[in-house]
Amino acid sequence: MSENLVNLMNLDPDGLKEFCVAHGEKPFRATQILKWIYQWGVVDFDEMSNIKKDTRAMLKKVATIQAPEIVSEQKSADGTIKWALDVGDGSLVETVLIPEPDRNTLCISTQVGCPVKCSFCRTGKSGYSRNLTVSEIIGQVWRAATRVGFSENGEYKPISNIVMMGMGEPLLNVQNVLSVTKILLSDNAFALSKRRVTISTSGIVPALNKIAGKVDVALALSLHAPNDELRDVLVPVNQKFPLKDLLAAVRNYIDNSNANCGRVTIEYVLLDHVNDSTDQAHELAALLKDIPCKINLIPFNPHEDSEYKRPSNSRIDRFFKVLTEQYGMTVITRTTRGDDIAAACGQLAGQVQQRRLRGLNEQLEKLKDTKIEAKVSTGKE
Ligand code: SAH
Ligand code: SF4
């Protein structure tokens, strides 16, 4: 790509409007371009037939529209599809489509690798190189849509739900994740409802506090332990942001959100004889007694970089029953999808080229300079 061309996939709807105005166009030009890209899948300016020829010629001189290329596609026996996308420098990120009877969920990546390094996660083990750009994140959705379709299809859209549960920690890439969210929710782009877009986080407290009341989408918290002592080991970022601060930040986020309907989703990976005892289930219920939530139990998905094991079904069942029968909590045990192609939660590795080792501290430093300005509003519920 020529260095001087602006990739319009890096701009959110407001940014695209500013770009059009800066090039002598009316703001509605941005609406037209958004629709071409994200509703009809058109990225060739020459095909944008409602835009004047002169304007198209001007756009070609200053802009381009580029998503990362798909370099491989793997299909699971259960219908799950995993794509690897080339984001340059020999790095690959992965995106997973999970078809279900009433929805198609796309699981997208937000970083190349992940600096949080949770002890059980394959992405964490694969290292970390950098944040993905807006075009590299929204480009995953765009590429998937080129495979399954862009527009409405009977009762639901070809891609009806987005979860930021692929590679990386979304709240260490807040600015770009915010822009991506705006494109996902914009009526002129993917037009998804805010309840169908989920940010999953390991618990980056300052970022959560920054976006509270400004970015309204569904929130999933990767908790995985009922106390600080164990969480410090499983999710090392807990050493910086302990449970008391984290749960206060989560509360604050959902109190300022419509998308969550007053409840956060708690993700809890069940690791055999590590965090799955009935005592720990009681401790978890006590920890969450003031947090309106639903719990997703995720039996550990094994991978070659880990010694942890998935608990037996009877251990999973016992843990589940303590929460549901003794505390009346809403709990689902998430079924594993696509593990025959290593597409299940925490099995994504992509390919991470580490030119320079960058870690969590550097990422957290960057967060200090991040400005969260615009409120995402679509008028949709
Ligand atoms: N970084 C974010 C989002 C990506 S991870 C986060 O941690 O929330 C998405 C989910 O997969 C998280 O809940 C994570 O803990 C879980 N996960 C990671 N490795 C896993 C594994 N091997 N088996 C099951 N779930 C795993
Ligand atoms: Fe990063 Fe999430 Fe994996 Fe932890 S679980 S290492 S935060 S991707």
mmCIF file of C-alpha atoms in Angstrom, residues 79-333:
data_model
loop_
_atom_site.group_PDB
_atom_site.id
_atom_site.type_symbol
_atom_site.label_atom_id
_atom_site.label_comp_id
_atom_site.label_asym_id
_atom_site.label_seq_id
_atom_site.Cartn_x
_atom_site.Cartn_y
_atom_site.Cartn_z
ATOM 1 C CA GLY A 79 -19.430 -25.928 11.458
ATOM 2 C CA THR A 80 -17.037 -23.547 13.236
ATOM 3 C CA ILE A 81 -14.685 -21.792 10.810
ATOM 4 C CA LYS A 82 -11.267 -20.389 11.726
ATOM 5 C CA TRP A 83 -9.503 -17.916 9.480
ATOM 6 C CA ALA A 84 -5.903 -16.759 9.802
ATOM 7 C CA LEU A 85 -5.230 -13.243 8.502
ATOM 8 C CA ASP A 86 -1.918 -11.754 7.521
ATOM 9 C CA VAL A 87 -1.229 -8.503 9.363
ATOM 10 C CA GLY A 88 2.258 -8.021 7.967
ATOM 11 C CA ASP A 89 5.787 -8.670 9.233
ATOM 12 C CA GLY A 90 5.085 -12.402 9.202
ATOM 13 C CA SER A 91 2.396 -12.057 11.890
ATOM 14 C CA LEU A 92 -0.954 -13.803 11.659
ATOM 15 C CA VAL A 93 -4.085 -13.266 13.735
ATOM 16 C CA GLU A 94 -7.072 -15.560 13.969
ATOM 17 C CA THR A 95 -10.816 -15.011 13.712
ATOM 18 C CA VAL A 96 -13.464 -17.632 14.430
ATOM 19 C CA LEU A 97 -17.051 -17.897 13.194
ATOM 20 C CA ILE A 98 -19.335 -19.921 15.454
ATOM 21 C CA PRO A 99 -22.645 -20.759 13.773
ATOM 22 C CA GLU A 100 -25.588 -21.520 16.052
ATOM 23 C CA PRO A 101 -29.245 -22.079 15.195
ATOM 24 C CA ASP A 102 -30.292 -18.552 16.126
ATOM 25 C CA ARG A 103 -27.118 -16.553 15.549
ATOM 26 C CA ASN A 104 -23.694 -16.411 13.952
ATOM 27 C CA THR A 105 -21.054 -15.210 16.365
ATOM 28 C CA LEU A 106 -17.708 -13.936 15.163
ATOM 29 C CA CYS A 107 -14.855 -14.023 17.657
ATOM 30 C CA ILE A 108 -12.268 -11.383 16.739
ATOM 31 C CA SER A 109 -8.708 -10.607 17.805
ATOM 32 C CA THR A 110 -7.540 -7.220 19.059
ATOM 33 C CA GLN A 111 -3.782 -7.705 19.468
ATOM 34 C CA VAL A 112 -0.974 -9.766 17.912
ATOM 35 C CA GLY A 113 -0.467 -12.151 20.836
ATOM 36 C CA CYS A 114 -1.202 -10.844 24.326
ATOM 37 C CA PRO A 115 0.994 -9.297 27.042
ATOM 38 C CA VAL A 116 -1.270 -10.351 29.930
ATOM 39 C CA LYS A 117 0.031 -13.918 29.811
ATOM 40 C CA CYS A 118 -2.656 -15.792 31.693
ATOM 41 C CA SER A 119 -1.110 -19.067 32.778
ATOM 42 C CA PHE A 120 -3.633 -21.289 30.937
ATOM 43 C CA CYS A 121 -4.024 -19.369 27.651
ATOM 44 C CA ARG A 122 -2.290 -20.335 24.440
ATOM 45 C CA THR A 123 -2.386 -16.781 23.087
ATOM 46 C CA GLY A 124 -0.615 -15.581 26.235
ATOM 47 C CA LYS A 125 2.064 -18.221 25.737
ATOM 48 C CA SER A 126 2.620 -17.227 22.120
ATOM 49 C CA GLY A 127 4.109 -13.859 23.146
ATOM 50 C CA TYR A 128 3.085 -10.345 22.223
ATOM 51 C CA SER A 129 4.063 -7.998 19.480
ATOM 52 C CA ARG A 130 1.613 -5.118 19.078
ATOM 53 C CA ASN A 131 -1.905 -3.723 19.070
ATOM 54 C CA LEU A 132 -3.955 -4.308 15.937
ATOM 55 C CA THR A 133 -5.048 -1.233 13.998
ATOM 56 C CA VAL A 134 -8.709 -0.412 13.397
ATOM 57 C CA SER A 135 -8.533 -1.774 9.833
ATOM 58 C CA GLU A 136 -6.931 -4.976 11.086
ATOM 59 C CA ILE A 137 -9.736 -5.511 13.608
ATOM 60 C CA ILE A 138 -12.769 -4.387 11.604
ATOM 61 C CA GLY A 139 -11.094 -6.006 8.588
ATOM 62 C CA GLN A 140 -11.588 -9.396 10.294
ATOM 63 C CA VAL A 141 -15.336 -8.784 10.365
ATOM 64 C CA TRP A 142 -15.276 -7.512 6.791
ATOM 65 C CA ARG A 143 -13.333 -10.550 5.551
ATOM 66 C CA ALA A 144 -15.639 -12.964 7.379
ATOM 67 C CA ALA A 145 -18.616 -11.164 5.832
ATOM 68 C CA THR A 146 -17.124 -11.614 2.362
ATOM 69 C CA ARG A 147 -17.350 -15.353 3.062
ATOM 70 C CA VAL A 148 -20.776 -15.587 4.707
ATOM 71 C CA GLY A 149 -22.572 -12.508 3.362
ATOM 72 C CA PHE A 150 -23.071 -8.879 4.361
ATOM 73 C CA SER A 151 -26.799 -8.292 4.360
ATOM 74 C CA GLU A 152 -29.828 -9.585 6.257
ATOM 75 C CA ASN A 153 -30.539 -13.230 5.760
ATOM 76 C CA GLY A 154 -33.958 -14.318 6.950
ATOM 77 C CA GLU A 155 -34.246 -13.884 10.696
ATOM 78 C CA TYR A 156 -30.714 -12.797 11.492
ATOM 79 C CA LYS A 157 -27.723 -11.212 9.861
ATOM 80 C CA PRO A 158 -24.977 -13.455 8.489
ATOM 81 C CA ILE A 159 -22.818 -12.134 11.315
ATOM 82 C CA SER A 160 -25.191 -11.319 14.145
ATOM 83 C CA ASN A 161 -22.888 -11.131 17.182
ATOM 84 C CA ILE A 162 -19.323 -10.007 17.733
ATOM 85 C CA VAL A 163 -17.246 -11.114 20.701
ATOM 86 C CA MET A 164 -13.782 -9.696 21.352
ATOM 87 C CA MET A 165 -12.565 -13.016 22.687
ATOM 88 C CA GLY A 166 -9.920 -13.876 20.136
ATOM 89 C CA MET A 167 -6.234 -13.066 20.523
ATOM 90 C CA GLY A 168 -5.335 -10.171 22.777
ATOM 91 C CA GLU A 169 -6.704 -7.984 25.548
ATOM 92 C CA PRO A 170 -9.182 -5.465 24.069
ATOM 93 C CA LEU A 171 -8.809 -3.006 26.944
ATOM 94 C CA LEU A 172 -5.092 -2.609 26.262
ATOM 95 C CA ASN A 173 -6.065 -1.341 22.804
ATOM 96 C CA VAL A 174 -8.886 0.924 23.891
ATOM 97 C CA GLN A 175 -8.699 3.674 21.298
ATOM 98 C CA ASN A 176 -8.848 1.287 18.336
ATOM 99 C CA VAL A 177 -11.419 -0.953 19.997
ATOM 100 C CA LEU A 178 -13.580 2.134 20.528
ATOM 101 C CA SER A 179 -13.410 3.033 16.815
ATOM 102 C CA VAL A 180 -14.191 -0.562 15.849
ATOM 103 C CA THR A 181 -17.187 -0.533 18.171
ATOM 104 C CA LYS A 182 -18.513 2.589 16.484
ATOM 105 C CA ILE A 183 -18.294 0.924 13.067
ATOM 106 C CA LEU A 184 -19.991 -2.225 14.364
ATOM 107 C CA LEU A 185 -22.874 -0.222 15.846
ATOM 108 C CA SER A 186 -23.276 2.435 13.142
ATOM 109 C CA ASP A 187 -26.543 2.196 11.236
ATOM 110 C CA ASN A 188 -24.564 2.964 8.096
ATOM 111 C CA ALA A 189 -22.087 0.152 8.667
ATOM 112 C CA PHE A 190 -22.694 -3.208 10.397
ATOM 113 C CA ALA A 191 -25.678 -1.844 12.364
ATOM 114 C CA LEU A 192 -25.382 -4.326 15.219
ATOM 115 C CA SER A 193 -27.231 -3.773 18.449
ATOM 116 C CA LYS A 194 -25.013 -2.929 21.434
ATOM 117 C CA ARG A 195 -26.173 -6.081 23.207
ATOM 118 C CA ARG A 196 -24.676 -8.151 20.422
ATOM 119 C CA VAL A 197 -21.185 -6.729 20.721
ATOM 120 C CA THR A 198 -19.146 -8.050 23.650
ATOM 121 C CA ILE A 199 -15.838 -6.858 25.040
ATOM 122 C CA SER A 200 -14.179 -9.564 27.111
ATOM 123 C CA THR A 201 -11.473 -8.399 29.499
ATOM 124 C CA SER A 202 -8.993 -9.848 31.943
ATOM 125 C CA GLY A 203 -9.597 -6.742 34.061
ATOM 126 C CA ILE A 204 -7.669 -3.628 33.043
ATOM 127 C CA VAL A 205 -9.199 -1.383 35.706
ATOM 128 C CA PRO A 206 -8.098 2.083 34.474
ATOM 129 C CA ALA A 207 -9.367 1.294 30.958
ATOM 130 C CA LEU A 208 -12.661 0.009 32.289
ATOM 131 C CA ASN A 209 -13.109 3.178 34.300
ATOM 132 C CA LYS A 210 -12.223 5.289 31.278
ATOM 133 C CA ILE A 211 -14.797 3.727 28.988
ATOM 134 C CA ALA A 212 -17.600 3.508 31.567
ATOM 135 C CA GLY A 213 -20.525 5.602 30.406
ATOM 136 C CA LYS A 214 -18.856 6.270 27.065
ATOM 137 C CA VAL A 215 -18.749 2.930 25.306
ATOM 138 C CA ASP A 216 -21.900 0.958 25.836
ATOM 139 C CA VAL A 217 -21.569 -2.676 24.800
ATOM 140 C CA ALA A 218 -21.896 -6.003 26.587
ATOM 141 C CA LEU A 219 -19.105 -6.697 29.065
ATOM 142 C CA ALA A 220 -17.613 -10.072 29.952
ATOM 143 C CA LEU A 221 -15.122 -10.304 32.789
ATOM 144 C CA SER A 222 -12.593 -13.135 32.749
ATOM 145 C CA LEU A 223 -12.491 -13.861 36.465
ATOM 146 C CA HIS A 224 -11.276 -17.478 36.768
ATOM 147 C CA ALA A 225 -10.515 -17.375 40.501
ATOM 148 C CA PRO A 226 -12.502 -16.614 43.654
ATOM 149 C CA ASN A 227 -9.657 -14.833 45.488
ATOM 150 C CA ASP A 228 -6.626 -12.620 44.833
ATOM 151 C CA GLU A 229 -4.114 -15.252 45.819
ATOM 152 C CA LEU A 230 -5.123 -17.655 43.048
ATOM 153 C CA ARG A 231 -6.014 -14.949 40.527
ATOM 154 C CA ASP A 232 -2.534 -13.411 40.908
ATOM 155 C CA VAL A 233 -1.216 -16.690 39.476
ATOM 156 C CA LEU A 234 -3.823 -17.439 36.800
ATOM 157 C CA VAL A 235 -4.351 -13.870 35.551
ATOM 158 C CA PRO A 236 -1.123 -12.023 36.462
ATOM 159 C CA VAL A 237 -2.594 -8.578 35.756
ATOM 160 C CA ASN A 238 -4.501 -9.141 39.006
ATOM 161 C CA GLN A 239 -1.285 -8.267 40.856
ATOM 162 C CA LYS A 240 -1.713 -4.714 39.533
ATOM 163 C CA PHE A 241 -5.496 -4.527 39.698
ATOM 164 C CA PRO A 242 -6.803 -6.659 42.563
ATOM 165 C CA LEU A 243 -10.331 -7.988 42.837
ATOM 166 C CA LYS A 244 -11.709 -5.252 45.076
ATOM 167 C CA ASP A 245 -10.824 -2.526 42.540
ATOM 168 C CA LEU A 246 -11.797 -4.701 39.601
ATOM 169 C CA LEU A 247 -15.260 -5.549 40.878
ATOM 170 C CA ALA A 248 -15.870 -1.883 41.751
ATOM 171 C CA ALA A 249 -14.918 -0.922 38.178
ATOM 172 C CA VAL A 250 -17.203 -3.606 36.741
ATOM 173 C CA ARG A 251 -20.080 -2.385 38.867
ATOM 174 C CA ASN A 252 -19.483 1.146 37.753
ATOM 175 C CA TYR A 253 -19.405 0.038 34.099
ATOM 176 C CA ILE A 254 -22.685 -1.854 34.228
ATOM 177 C CA ASP A 255 -24.374 0.868 36.271
ATOM 178 C CA ASN A 256 -23.643 3.208 33.355
ATOM 179 C CA SER A 257 -24.700 0.810 30.621
ATOM 180 C CA ASN A 258 -27.923 -0.121 28.858
ATOM 181 C CA ALA A 259 -26.363 -2.901 26.816
ATOM 182 C CA ASN A 260 -25.773 -5.095 29.856
ATOM 183 C CA CYS A 261 -29.287 -4.794 31.314
ATOM 184 C CA GLY A 262 -27.687 -4.408 34.724
ATOM 185 C CA ARG A 263 -25.703 -7.665 34.605
ATOM 186 C CA VAL A 264 -22.142 -8.531 33.679
ATOM 187 C CA THR A 265 -21.094 -11.891 32.262
ATOM 188 C CA ILE A 266 -18.449 -13.591 34.392
ATOM 189 C CA GLU A 267 -16.209 -16.030 32.554
ATOM 190 C CA TYR A 268 -14.637 -18.767 34.655
ATOM 191 C CA VAL A 269 -12.318 -21.280 33.014
ATOM 192 C CA LEU A 270 -12.508 -24.523 34.985
ATOM 193 C CA LEU A 271 -9.054 -26.006 35.571
ATOM 194 C CA ASP A 272 -8.874 -29.460 37.088
ATOM 195 C CA HIS A 273 -7.972 -29.330 40.801
ATOM 196 C CA VAL A 274 -6.891 -25.690 40.503
ATOM 197 C CA ASN A 275 -10.056 -23.592 40.733
ATOM 198 C CA ASP A 276 -12.888 -26.144 40.490
ATOM 199 C CA SER A 277 -13.510 -27.393 44.043
ATOM 200 C CA THR A 278 -16.862 -26.981 45.753
ATOM 201 C CA ASP A 279 -15.167 -24.771 48.387
ATOM 202 C CA GLN A 280 -14.051 -22.489 45.592
ATOM 203 C CA ALA A 281 -17.592 -22.450 44.198
ATOM 204 C CA HIS A 282 -18.829 -21.225 47.600
ATOM 205 C CA GLU A 283 -16.056 -18.640 47.713
ATOM 206 C CA LEU A 284 -16.986 -17.469 44.211
ATOM 207 C CA ALA A 285 -20.633 -17.073 45.158
ATOM 208 C CA ALA A 286 -19.613 -15.022 48.201
ATOM 209 C CA LEU A 287 -17.280 -12.836 46.117
ATOM 210 C CA LEU A 288 -20.027 -12.091 43.609
ATOM 211 C CA LYS A 289 -22.893 -11.646 46.023
ATOM 212 C CA ASP A 290 -23.199 -7.912 45.291
ATOM 213 C CA ILE A 291 -22.434 -8.132 41.570
ATOM 214 C CA PRO A 292 -25.459 -8.770 39.356
ATOM 215 C CA CYS A 293 -24.114 -11.314 36.912
ATOM 216 C CA LYS A 294 -24.484 -14.463 34.920
ATOM 217 C CA ILE A 295 -21.660 -16.959 34.970
ATOM 218 C CA ASN A 296 -20.179 -18.757 31.974
ATOM 219 C CA LEU A 297 -18.238 -21.797 33.084
ATOM 220 C CA ILE A 298 -15.694 -22.683 30.400
ATOM 221 C CA PRO A 299 -14.167 -26.136 30.856
ATOM 222 C CA PHE A 300 -10.472 -25.689 30.051
ATOM 223 C CA ASN A 301 -9.588 -26.305 26.402
ATOM 224 C CA PRO A 302 -6.317 -28.200 26.401
ATOM 225 C CA HIS A 303 -3.446 -27.171 24.156
ATOM 226 C CA GLU A 304 0.154 -28.189 23.670
ATOM 227 C CA ASP A 305 1.594 -25.270 25.675
ATOM 228 C CA SER A 306 -0.167 -26.125 28.905
ATOM 229 C CA GLU A 307 -0.067 -28.663 31.702
ATOM 230 C CA TYR A 308 -3.547 -27.809 32.972
ATOM 231 C CA LYS A 309 -6.334 -30.328 32.515
ATOM 232 C CA ARG A 310 -10.047 -30.101 31.916
ATOM 233 C CA PRO A 311 -11.987 -31.288 35.008
ATOM 234 C CA SER A 312 -14.125 -34.407 34.813
ATOM 235 C CA ASN A 313 -17.809 -33.894 34.025
ATOM 236 C CA SER A 314 -18.723 -34.791 37.592
ATOM 237 C CA ARG A 315 -16.422 -32.087 39.015
ATOM 238 C CA ILE A 316 -17.879 -29.552 36.552
ATOM 239 C CA ASP A 317 -21.362 -30.618 37.531
ATOM 240 C CA ARG A 318 -20.663 -30.299 41.262
ATOM 241 C CA PHE A 319 -19.267 -26.786 40.808
ATOM 242 C CA PHE A 320 -22.260 -25.812 38.667
ATOM 243 C CA LYS A 321 -24.745 -27.162 41.197
ATOM 244 C CA VAL A 322 -23.271 -25.279 44.151
ATOM 245 C CA LEU A 323 -23.738 -22.005 42.287
ATOM 246 C CA THR A 324 -27.188 -22.738 40.906
ATOM 247 C CA GLU A 325 -28.831 -24.820 43.625
ATOM 248 C CA GLN A 326 -27.309 -23.280 46.731
ATOM 249 C CA TYR A 327 -27.104 -19.665 45.582
ATOM 250 C CA GLY A 328 -29.669 -19.458 42.766
ATOM 251 C CA MET A 329 -27.118 -17.977 40.379
ATOM 252 C CA THR A 330 -27.576 -17.957 36.605
ATOM 253 C CA VAL A 331 -24.880 -20.224 35.220
ATOM 254 C CA ILE A 332 -24.242 -21.792 31.852
ATOM 255 C CA THR A 333 -21.513 -24.241 30.988
#
